[in-house]
Amino acid sequence: MTEPLSLPSDRGRLLVVDDFDTNRAILALHLTRGGYSVVEARDGAEALALVAEQTFDLILLDLQMPKMDGMEVLQAIRQSHSRTELPVIVVSARDESADMVKAFESGANDYIQKPIDIAVTEARIQAHLNKGGTPPLSEREQPTEDFNEPPVFKTEKVEALAPGTVLGNYTIRGVLGRGGMGVVYEAVNEVLERRAALKLLPVLDFGMEDAVERFRREARTAAKIEHPNVVGIYDVGKWEGRHFIAMQLVEGGSAYQRVTTQGPLPWAEALSIMSDVCR
């Protein structure tokens, strides 16, 4: 648990729940800078304990967490607090309509997709604190033909790197995906002639030093693990002020994508996947 950051705040007391340290810390820093008092929780159990002990005006809740996921946390909160008493905004990288529907059915007041737009997030937080309930989508937020295209992370001061961009020994080949902490690229180490996944830490308006330390700690922790079923870390570097981690490039989708697009797994395939997980 992290106590509220010691900056002046009078706009509301928020609880930010996310198991990924860097995502949680950056969001908390932005909200504190915006005038909110922020408490952080690393998992669902810690979040529920804080809700039982303290008073919050609103909760920002990640869905994908170990042991107790966000849906379970949300359902538990709704046993003691109504939507009006304690608004909950789900913050998730999941963009399937079924996930959004389930979140609202479980008691969410709102649903924001990662990577988040800080300005829009603050506006929606304030709308809930001022009025309660789910605010209508503004014209800016209405779905368009590009609804599935991930939004730009507004704290990043540059657009996604174009194919052909060179970062030290690496040449960008394209974008693999976006997450709460920026963009992951497919790249090639031209010296070793080896493909890699390149994860770049976004350039932040503030709190950069703390974010870099968390980013490096993530790389050091992952690099200590050597196992056929764990993605390997190749390198850590810095290019024009931007820190990056070069990782083993593993092609193919996630188990979640497989299940949601093709239905339940045949038992033999499920057994093979879970055997690798257990190893």
GROMACS .gro file of C-alpha atoms in nm:
model
  279
    1MET     CA    1   0.000   0.000   0.000
    2THR     CA    2   0.119   0.351  -0.081
    3GLU     CA    3   0.002   0.647   0.123
    4PRO     CA    4  -0.137   0.956  -0.055
    5LEU     CA    5   0.133   1.160  -0.225
    6SER     CA    6   0.213   1.475  -0.026
    7LEU     CA    7   0.095   1.741  -0.266
    8PRO     CA    8  -0.196   1.986  -0.215
    9SER     CA    9  -0.526   1.818  -0.309
   10ASP     CA   10  -0.889   1.917  -0.279
   11ARG     CA   11  -1.059   1.762  -0.584
   12GLY     CA   12  -1.127   1.421  -0.431
   13ARG     CA   13  -0.972   1.113  -0.272
   14LEU     CA   14  -0.900   0.836  -0.523
   15LEU     CA   15  -0.790   0.475  -0.502
   16VAL     CA   16  -0.579   0.350  -0.796
   17VAL     CA   17  -0.568  -0.032  -0.822
   18ASP     CA   18  -0.317  -0.190  -1.064
   19ASP     CA   19  -0.071  -0.475  -1.016
   20PHE     CA   20   0.183  -0.320  -1.257
   21ASP     CA   21   0.396  -0.079  -1.052
   22THR     CA   22   0.491   0.156  -1.336
   23ASN     CA   23   0.136   0.197  -1.470
   24ARG     CA   24   0.001   0.261  -1.122
   25ALA     CA   25   0.272   0.508  -1.023
   26ILE     CA   26   0.248   0.716  -1.341
   27LEU     CA   27  -0.131   0.741  -1.319
   28ALA     CA   28  -0.107   0.833  -0.951
   29LEU     CA   29   0.150   1.103  -1.025
   30HIS     CA   30  -0.066   1.259  -1.294
   31LEU     CA   31  -0.378   1.259  -1.075
   32THR     CA   32  -0.188   1.401  -0.777
   33ARG     CA   33  -0.054   1.676  -1.000
   34GLY     CA   34  -0.415   1.741  -1.103
   35GLY     CA   35  -0.514   1.810  -0.742
   36TYR     CA   36  -0.642   1.470  -0.624
   37SER     CA   37  -0.539   1.278  -0.314
   38VAL     CA   38  -0.430   0.934  -0.434
   39VAL     CA   39  -0.380   0.600  -0.257
   40GLU     CA   40  -0.236   0.304  -0.448
   41ALA     CA   41  -0.321  -0.067  -0.417
   42ARG     CA   42  -0.112  -0.343  -0.578
   43ASP     CA   43  -0.383  -0.610  -0.595
   44GLY     CA   44  -0.749  -0.685  -0.534
   45ALA     CA   45  -0.712  -0.802  -0.175
   46GLU     CA   46  -0.525  -0.486  -0.079
   47ALA     CA   47  -0.787  -0.273  -0.255
   48LEU     CA   48  -1.076  -0.435  -0.066
   49ALA     CA   49  -0.892  -0.394   0.266
   50LEU     CA   50  -0.842  -0.024   0.195
   51VAL     CA   51  -1.207   0.023   0.099
   52ALA     CA   52  -1.311  -0.139   0.427
   53GLU     CA   53  -1.079   0.081   0.632
   54GLN     CA   54  -1.085   0.416   0.452
   55THR     CA   55  -1.318   0.647   0.262
   56PHE     CA   56  -1.270   0.715  -0.109
   57ASP     CA   57  -1.459   0.932  -0.355
   58LEU     CA   58  -1.378   0.715  -0.658
   59ILE     CA   59  -1.181   0.403  -0.759
   60LEU     CA   60  -0.979   0.343  -1.077
   61LEU     CA   61  -0.964  -0.036  -1.112
   62ASP     CA   62  -0.752  -0.252  -1.342
   63LEU     CA   63  -0.916  -0.573  -1.468
   64GLN     CA   64  -0.623  -0.808  -1.523
   65MET     CA   65  -0.464  -0.882  -1.186
   66PRO     CA   66  -0.333  -1.205  -1.029
   67LYS     CA   67  -0.528  -1.404  -0.767
   68MET     CA   68  -0.833  -1.174  -0.764
   69ASP     CA   69  -0.913  -0.999  -1.091
   70GLY     CA   70  -1.087  -0.664  -1.126
   71MET     CA   71  -1.432  -0.814  -1.190
   72GLU     CA   72  -1.420  -0.998  -0.857
   73VAL     CA   73  -1.303  -0.683  -0.678
   74LEU     CA   74  -1.580  -0.480  -0.840
   75GLN     CA   75  -1.849  -0.732  -0.742
   76ALA     CA   76  -1.721  -0.735  -0.383
   77ILE     CA   77  -1.726  -0.354  -0.365
   78ARG     CA   78  -2.085  -0.348  -0.487
   79GLN     CA   79  -2.187  -0.567  -0.193
   80SER     CA   80  -2.130  -0.271   0.039
   81HIS     CA   81  -2.124   0.041  -0.181
   82SER     CA   82  -2.368   0.147  -0.450
   83ARG     CA   83  -2.265   0.313  -0.777
   84THR     CA   84  -2.366   0.649  -0.636
   85GLU     CA   85  -2.185   0.604  -0.305
   86LEU     CA   86  -1.857   0.492  -0.460
   87PRO     CA   87  -1.807   0.531  -0.837
   88VAL     CA   88  -1.571   0.277  -0.995
   89ILE     CA   89  -1.401   0.339  -1.330
   90VAL     CA   90  -1.258   0.023  -1.486
   91VAL     CA   91  -0.926   0.084  -1.663
   92SER     CA   92  -0.828  -0.202  -1.893
   93ALA     CA   93  -0.640  -0.295  -2.209
   94ARG     CA   94  -0.926  -0.530  -2.300
   95ASP     CA   95  -1.127  -0.385  -2.586
   96GLU     CA   96  -1.383  -0.660  -2.641
   97SER     CA   97  -1.744  -0.546  -2.605
   98ALA     CA   98  -1.818  -0.854  -2.391
   99ASP     CA   99  -1.565  -0.735  -2.131
  100MET     CA  100  -1.719  -0.389  -2.122
  101VAL     CA  101  -2.071  -0.530  -2.086
  102LYS     CA  102  -1.958  -0.761  -1.805
  103ALA     CA  103  -1.790  -0.471  -1.624
  104PHE     CA  104  -2.106  -0.260  -1.634
  105GLU     CA  105  -2.319  -0.556  -1.528
  106SER     CA  106  -2.081  -0.609  -1.235
  107GLY     CA  107  -2.128  -0.251  -1.120
  108ALA     CA  108  -1.880  -0.030  -1.305
  109ASN     CA  109  -1.972   0.335  -1.355
  110ASP     CA  110  -1.739   0.379  -1.652
  111TYR     CA  111  -1.484   0.194  -1.868
  112ILE     CA  112  -1.158   0.344  -1.997
  113GLN     CA  113  -0.924   0.160  -2.232
  114LYS     CA  114  -0.547   0.154  -2.200
  115PRO     CA  115  -0.326   0.327  -2.298
  116ILE     CA  116  -0.517   0.604  -2.129
  117ASP     CA  117  -0.560   0.968  -2.226
  118ILE     CA  118  -0.488   1.151  -1.901
  119ALA     CA  119  -0.694   1.460  -1.991
  120VAL     CA  120  -1.002   1.254  -2.081
  121THR     CA  121  -0.956   1.037  -1.771
  122GLU     CA  122  -0.948   1.341  -1.543
  123ALA     CA  123  -1.256   1.485  -1.714
  124ARG     CA  124  -1.448   1.163  -1.663
  125ILE     CA  125  -1.335   1.133  -1.301
  126GLN     CA  126  -1.456   1.484  -1.231
  127ALA     CA  127  -1.788   1.418  -1.408
  128HIS     CA  128  -1.852   1.125  -1.173
  129LEU     CA  129  -1.746   1.321  -0.865
  130ASN     CA  130  -1.965   1.617  -0.961
  131LYS     CA  131  -2.278   1.433  -1.070
  132GLY     CA  132  -2.246   1.060  -1.000
  133GLY     CA  133  -2.346   0.796  -1.251
  134THR     CA  134  -2.196   0.729  -1.592
  135PRO     CA  135  -2.129   1.042  -1.798
  136PRO     CA  136  -2.247   1.037  -2.159
  137LEU     CA  137  -1.978   1.004  -2.423
  138SER     CA  138  -1.882   1.339  -2.564
  139GLU     CA  139  -1.865   1.387  -2.937
  140ARG     CA  140  -1.489   1.342  -2.911
  141GLU     CA  141  -1.531   0.999  -2.752
  142GLN     CA  142  -1.805   0.860  -2.976
  143PRO     CA  143  -1.701   0.535  -3.151
  144THR     CA  144  -1.588   0.579  -3.510
  145GLU     CA  145  -1.472   0.344  -3.782
  146ASP     CA  146  -1.134   0.353  -3.607
  147PHE     CA  147  -1.280   0.261  -3.265
  148ASN     CA  148  -1.049  -0.039  -3.226
  149GLU     CA  149  -0.737   0.167  -3.299
  150PRO     CA  150  -0.556   0.225  -2.966
  151PRO     CA  151  -0.551   0.591  -2.854
  152VAL     CA  152  -0.225   0.784  -2.827
  153PHE     CA  153  -0.072   0.796  -2.478
  154LYS     CA  154  -0.084   1.169  -2.422
  155THR     CA  155   0.216   1.190  -2.193
  156GLU     CA  156   0.438   1.068  -2.476
  157LYS     CA  157   0.588   1.362  -2.662
  158VAL     CA  158   0.648   1.182  -2.993
  159GLU     CA  159   0.431   0.971  -3.222
  160ALA     CA  160   0.495   0.599  -3.273
  161LEU     CA  161   0.831   0.542  -3.441
  162ALA     CA  162   0.818   0.480  -3.813
  163PRO     CA  163   0.958   0.161  -3.972
  164GLY     CA  164   1.324   0.211  -4.054
  165THR     CA  165   1.396   0.423  -3.744
  166VAL     CA  166   1.733   0.327  -3.593
  167LEU     CA  167   1.785   0.300  -3.217
  168GLY     CA  168   2.149   0.210  -3.158
  169ASN     CA  169   2.192  -0.139  -3.304
  170TYR     CA  170   1.818  -0.181  -3.359
  171THR     CA  171   1.607  -0.096  -3.663
  172ILE     CA  172   1.231  -0.064  -3.616
  173ARG     CA  173   1.025  -0.292  -3.841
  174GLY     CA  174   0.675  -0.205  -3.714
  175VAL     CA  175   0.441  -0.180  -3.415
  176LEU     CA  176   0.355  -0.501  -3.229
  177GLY     CA  177   0.112  -0.343  -2.984
  178ARG     CA  178   0.038  -0.073  -2.732
  179GLY     CA  179  -0.002  -0.101  -2.359
  180GLY     CA  180  -0.038   0.111  -2.049
  181MET     CA  181   0.331   0.202  -2.071
  182GLY     CA  182   0.367   0.293  -2.437
  183VAL     CA  183   0.447   0.105  -2.758
  184VAL     CA  184   0.617  -0.230  -2.824
  185TYR     CA  185   0.791  -0.262  -3.160
  186GLU     CA  186   0.924  -0.540  -3.376
  187ALA     CA  187   1.291  -0.463  -3.439
  188VAL     CA  188   1.609  -0.619  -3.574
  189ASN     CA  189   1.951  -0.604  -3.412
  190GLU     CA  190   2.156  -0.530  -3.722
  191VAL     CA  191   2.484  -0.641  -3.562
  192LEU     CA  192   2.359  -0.982  -3.447
  193GLU     CA  193   2.099  -1.013  -3.724
  194ARG     CA  194   1.842  -1.110  -3.460
  195ARG     CA  195   1.477  -1.004  -3.435
  196ALA     CA  196   1.353  -0.863  -3.105
  197ALA     CA  197   1.056  -0.703  -2.935
  198LEU     CA  198   1.152  -0.350  -2.830
  199LYS     CA  199   0.957  -0.196  -2.541
  200LEU     CA  200   0.998   0.182  -2.509
  201LEU     CA  201   0.923   0.382  -2.196
  202PRO     CA  202   0.726   0.692  -2.298
  203VAL     CA  203   0.868   1.039  -2.241
  204LEU     CA  204   0.679   1.187  -1.945
  205ASP     CA  205   0.604   1.544  -1.847
  206PHE     CA  206   0.711   1.468  -1.488
  207GLY     CA  207   0.801   1.175  -1.264
  208MET     CA  208   1.043   1.049  -1.528
  209GLU     CA  209   1.322   0.955  -1.288
  210ASP     CA  210   1.095   0.732  -1.081
  211ALA     CA  211   0.946   0.573  -1.394
  212VAL     CA  212   1.294   0.494  -1.533
  213GLU     CA  213   1.396   0.323  -1.208
  214ARG     CA  214   1.081   0.109  -1.212
  215PHE     CA  215   1.141   0.029  -1.580
  216ARG     CA  216   1.498  -0.082  -1.510
  217ARG     CA  217   1.386  -0.286  -1.211
  218GLU     CA  218   1.137  -0.467  -1.435
  219ALA     CA  219   1.417  -0.551  -1.679
  220ARG     CA  220   1.656  -0.667  -1.405
  221THR     CA  221   1.390  -0.890  -1.249
  222ALA     CA  222   1.297  -1.049  -1.581
  223ALA     CA  223   1.662  -1.096  -1.679
  224LYS     CA  224   1.723  -1.314  -1.372
  225ILE     CA  225   1.480  -1.575  -1.504
  226GLU     CA  226   1.611  -1.826  -1.756
  227HIS     CA  227   1.345  -2.070  -1.872
  228PRO     CA  228   1.215  -2.196  -2.210
  229ASN     CA  229   0.863  -2.076  -2.121
  230VAL     CA  230   0.965  -1.725  -2.014
  231VAL     CA  231   1.048  -1.446  -2.259
  232GLY     CA  232   1.419  -1.366  -2.246
  233ILE     CA  233   1.570  -1.019  -2.200
  234TYR     CA  234   1.835  -0.930  -2.458
  235ASP     CA  235   1.933  -0.575  -2.377
  236VAL     CA  236   1.851  -0.248  -2.200
  237GLY     CA  237   1.937   0.081  -2.367
  238LYS     CA  238   1.868   0.449  -2.417
  239TRP     CA  239   1.807   0.641  -2.740
  240GLU     CA  240   1.756   1.019  -2.757
  241GLY     CA  241   1.639   1.026  -2.396
  242ARG     CA  242   1.408   0.725  -2.437
  243HIS     CA  243   1.474   0.407  -2.240
  244PHE     CA  244   1.403   0.069  -2.395
  245ILE     CA  245   1.412  -0.302  -2.321
  246ALA     CA  246   1.494  -0.548  -2.601
  247MET     CA  247   1.321  -0.882  -2.550
  248GLN     CA  248   1.284  -1.216  -2.722
  249LEU     CA  249   1.024  -1.186  -3.000
  250VAL     CA  250   0.756  -1.453  -2.960
  251GLU     CA  251   0.498  -1.468  -3.238
  252GLY     CA  252   0.135  -1.569  -3.196
  253GLY     CA  253  -0.162  -1.446  -2.996
  254SER     CA  254  -0.253  -1.485  -2.631
  255ALA     CA  255  -0.465  -1.760  -2.479
  256TYR     CA  256  -0.727  -1.494  -2.407
  257GLN     CA  257  -0.743  -1.396  -2.775
  258ARG     CA  258  -0.762  -1.763  -2.876
  259VAL     CA  259  -1.058  -1.833  -2.646
  260THR     CA  260  -1.251  -1.514  -2.729
  261THR     CA  261  -1.214  -1.555  -3.106
  262GLN     CA  262  -1.248  -1.934  -3.143
  263GLY     CA  263  -1.431  -2.048  -2.832
  264PRO     CA  264  -1.328  -2.298  -2.562
  265LEU     CA  265  -1.003  -2.485  -2.616
  266PRO     CA  266  -1.007  -2.859  -2.693
  267TRP     CA  267  -0.889  -3.044  -2.382
  268ALA     CA  268  -0.564  -3.159  -2.544
  269GLU     CA  269  -0.467  -2.803  -2.644
  270ALA     CA  270  -0.568  -2.666  -2.303
  271LEU     CA  271  -0.360  -2.937  -2.133
  272SER     CA  272  -0.056  -2.853  -2.346
  273ILE     CA  273  -0.083  -2.481  -2.265
  274MET     CA  274  -0.134  -2.536  -1.892
  275SER     CA  275   0.155  -2.781  -1.878
  276ASP     CA  276   0.383  -2.506  -2.009
  277VAL     CA  277   0.236  -2.260  -1.757
  278CYS     CA  278   0.298  -2.501  -1.469
  279ARG     CA  279   0.659  -2.553  -1.578
   0.00000   0.00000   0.00000
